[in-house]
Amino acid sequence: MCGRYSLFAEFRIIEERFGEATFEEEDYEESYNIAPSQMVLSVINDGTKNRLGYLKWGFVPTWAKDPKVGFKMINARAETAHEKPSFREAFKKRRCLIVADSFYEWKREEGRKIPMRIKMKNDQIFAMAGLWESWKDDNGKLVHTCTILTTEANGLMSSIHERMPVILKKEDEQSWLNPNVHKVEELRPFLIPLEDGLLEAYEVSDKVNSPKNNAPELIEKVSG
């Protein structure tokens, strides 16, 4: 699964990579410990251009009675999302990119859960494949939510966890966002583990266990 990640890249770098934002630069907040229910920086395509903005992490289907269901839908399995009633329509029409520069996973070892930070070897930001939806409350207020797609682990991740987020290749991002692409057979090739050799992982402080902690020290390597 993917239940925690970071994004602290310069705003200028993010816009250069993903397109113009729909908000002012001063509204961008760096975070070393992004958690479910928080607002996450995402990219959607409105049919004409890409838009960089915020979605709430925790997918809420349009038919949900209670938005708290989003806490159970922070991830969707890439292999089956197109079949699930909660995600089926979003898979066809409302796909997004979720911007990150690393994610965290907990490795089980000798009865312990060791927090690991996983990032690109070249330190570049990347896009996780996601789905988004708009839910309306009883007062007519819209809440825009999202989920991160996960797939089976690649070689590096298999020693840490059996799942990992779908990290899209840069050349596949536009096709993933394209609302005119909606057939499962067209989208399935994107939903695979990132090839080995691009990521690296290392142990970090267990302070990352609590989303209340959010500081640069969370990404520092724990010396063995």
XYZ file of C-alpha atoms in Angstrom:
224
model
C 0.000 0.000 0.000
C 0.979 3.648 0.086
C -0.065 5.435 3.246
C 2.520 8.181 3.637
C 4.767 10.212 1.355
C 6.608 13.503 1.000
C 6.729 16.517 -1.299
C 9.121 19.349 -0.504
C 10.434 20.243 -3.963
C 10.562 23.888 -4.996
C 7.280 25.151 -6.397
C 9.075 26.347 -9.546
C 10.353 22.828 -10.240
C 6.883 21.331 -9.814
C 5.292 23.801 -12.233
C 8.052 23.279 -14.796
C 7.458 19.545 -14.608
C 3.658 19.340 -14.441
C 2.172 22.610 -15.648
C 0.614 25.778 -14.305
C -1.038 25.666 -10.893
C -4.615 26.751 -10.203
C -3.533 28.425 -6.951
C -1.001 31.001 -5.795
C 2.557 29.953 -5.008
C 2.225 31.065 -1.374
C -0.516 28.444 -0.909
C 1.927 25.637 -1.667
C 3.164 23.949 1.496
C 6.152 21.635 1.626
C 5.549 18.456 3.618
C 7.845 15.691 4.788
C 4.998 13.522 6.062
C 1.822 13.645 3.953
C -0.954 11.486 5.422
C -4.467 10.369 4.435
C -7.256 12.973 4.775
C -4.812 15.767 3.945
C -4.907 17.864 0.790
C -2.433 16.542 -1.768
C -0.930 18.193 -4.820
C -2.333 16.550 -7.943
C -2.620 16.985 -11.714
C -5.833 16.471 -13.673
C -6.747 17.149 -17.290
C -9.928 19.178 -17.888
C -10.209 18.086 -21.506
C -8.063 20.892 -22.858
C -5.062 21.250 -20.545
C -3.429 19.896 -17.410
C -4.266 21.622 -14.138
C -2.145 21.451 -10.995
C -4.200 21.716 -7.792
C -5.212 20.048 -4.548
C -7.385 17.003 -3.874
C -8.255 15.432 -0.537
C -6.539 12.078 -0.026
C -9.188 9.422 0.605
C -11.555 8.567 -2.244
C -15.261 9.222 -1.627
C -17.633 7.764 -4.277
C -20.456 10.013 -5.464
C -23.047 7.708 -3.885
C -21.403 7.551 -0.441
C -23.590 8.583 2.502
C -20.669 9.389 4.780
C -17.381 10.971 3.606
C -15.539 9.014 6.299
C -15.527 6.115 3.855
C -12.553 7.901 2.333
C -10.340 6.712 5.188
C -10.745 3.175 3.824
C -10.043 4.201 0.225
C -6.635 5.843 0.291
C -5.404 3.145 -2.116
C -6.934 1.151 -4.976
C -5.470 -2.015 -6.456
C -4.393 -1.343 -10.033
C -5.308 -4.881 -11.057
C -8.986 -4.558 -10.089
C -9.864 -0.838 -9.813
C -11.624 -0.867 -13.195
C -14.033 -3.540 -11.867
C -14.895 -2.047 -8.474
C -18.132 -0.034 -8.185
C -16.330 2.620 -6.134
C -13.624 3.255 -8.712
C -15.044 2.057 -12.040
C -16.233 5.392 -13.441
C -13.233 7.311 -12.155
C -10.944 4.773 -13.803
C -12.592 5.571 -17.141
C -12.942 9.338 -16.841
C -11.181 10.853 -13.819
C -7.559 9.839 -13.581
C -4.910 12.001 -11.978
C -1.253 12.280 -11.082
C -0.233 12.670 -7.459
C 3.069 14.503 -7.147
C 5.734 13.214 -4.760
C 9.470 13.120 -4.174
C 9.465 10.015 -1.951
C 7.152 7.638 -0.138
C 7.402 5.689 3.093
C 6.804 2.028 3.772
C 7.262 -0.045 6.903
C 9.459 -3.129 6.739
C 8.688 -5.969 9.146
C 11.835 -7.388 10.679
C 12.171 -9.470 13.853
C 8.863 -8.237 15.260
C 9.635 -4.605 14.449
C 8.177 -2.258 11.859
C 11.045 -0.268 10.409
C 10.132 2.939 8.509
C 11.826 3.137 5.119
C 12.016 6.079 2.749
C 11.904 5.220 -0.962
C 12.958 7.800 -3.530
C 14.357 8.156 -7.025
C 18.110 7.649 -7.196
C 18.368 10.911 -9.127
C 16.293 12.754 -6.461
C 13.747 13.915 -9.037
C 10.053 14.319 -8.306
C 7.671 11.764 -9.785
C 3.996 11.066 -10.387
C 1.947 8.336 -8.754
C -1.111 7.193 -10.695
C -4.378 8.133 -9.039
C -8.132 8.417 -9.473
C -10.263 11.352 -8.373
C -13.919 12.022 -7.694
C -16.233 14.857 -6.633
C -18.632 14.204 -3.741
C -21.424 16.572 -2.710
C -22.548 16.940 0.910
C -26.104 17.689 2.074
C -25.469 21.425 1.751
C -24.362 21.082 -1.851
C -20.668 21.644 -1.113
C -18.318 19.700 -3.382
C -15.355 17.817 -1.984
C -12.752 16.628 -4.492
C -11.026 13.444 -3.347
C -8.477 10.961 -4.657
C -6.855 7.576 -4.209
C -3.408 6.241 -5.108
C -3.197 3.129 -7.265
C -0.899 0.354 -6.081
C 0.657 -2.611 -7.842
C 2.851 -5.574 -6.939
C 6.305 -4.763 -5.621
C 9.345 -4.567 -7.870
C 12.663 -6.143 -6.891
C 13.702 -3.427 -4.448
C 10.298 -3.109 -2.805
C 9.725 -6.853 -2.443
C 12.156 -6.916 0.483
C 10.124 -4.173 2.193
C 6.472 -4.748 1.288
C 4.455 -6.772 -1.234
C 2.835 -3.664 -2.767
C 4.010 -0.298 -4.015
C 2.413 2.783 -5.590
C 2.155 2.880 -9.373
C 4.888 5.315 -10.388
C 4.296 6.347 -13.969
C 7.009 6.808 -16.552
C 7.219 10.451 -17.581
C 6.327 9.576 -21.172
C 3.139 7.804 -20.019
C 1.769 10.582 -17.815
C -0.129 12.450 -20.537
C -1.784 9.285 -21.804
C -2.850 8.439 -18.253
C -4.456 11.873 -17.891
C -6.067 11.900 -21.342
C -9.886 11.724 -20.832
C -10.249 10.291 -24.342
C -8.305 7.198 -23.297
C -10.673 5.005 -21.305
C -10.381 1.394 -22.392
C -8.887 -0.972 -19.835
C -6.604 -2.551 -22.411
C -5.179 0.905 -23.228
C -4.544 1.781 -19.590
C -3.362 -1.528 -18.167
C 0.182 -1.234 -19.645
C 0.811 1.819 -17.445
C -0.142 0.041 -14.228
C 2.999 -1.975 -13.653
C 5.809 -1.874 -11.077
C 8.495 0.685 -11.801
C 11.496 -0.982 -13.373
C 14.330 -1.955 -11.050
C 17.377 0.259 -10.719
C 15.582 3.615 -10.508
C 14.679 3.663 -6.808
C 16.649 3.480 -3.600
C 15.476 2.887 -0.026
C 16.874 3.541 3.421
C 15.739 3.493 7.044
C 14.476 6.715 8.613
C 13.446 7.805 12.105
C 10.327 6.285 13.622
C 9.147 9.846 14.171
C 7.576 9.471 10.724
C 5.092 7.045 12.322
C 3.038 9.998 13.528
C 1.613 12.433 10.971
C 1.935 15.114 13.677
C 5.663 15.102 12.964
C 6.659 17.027 9.863
C 10.244 18.249 9.536
C 13.329 17.702 7.352
C 14.775 15.309 9.931
C 12.158 12.724 8.857
C 13.955 12.097 5.554
C 17.392 11.714 7.104
C 19.019 8.297 6.890
C 19.334 6.373 10.147
C 22.954 5.364 10.524
C 23.432 1.634 11.094
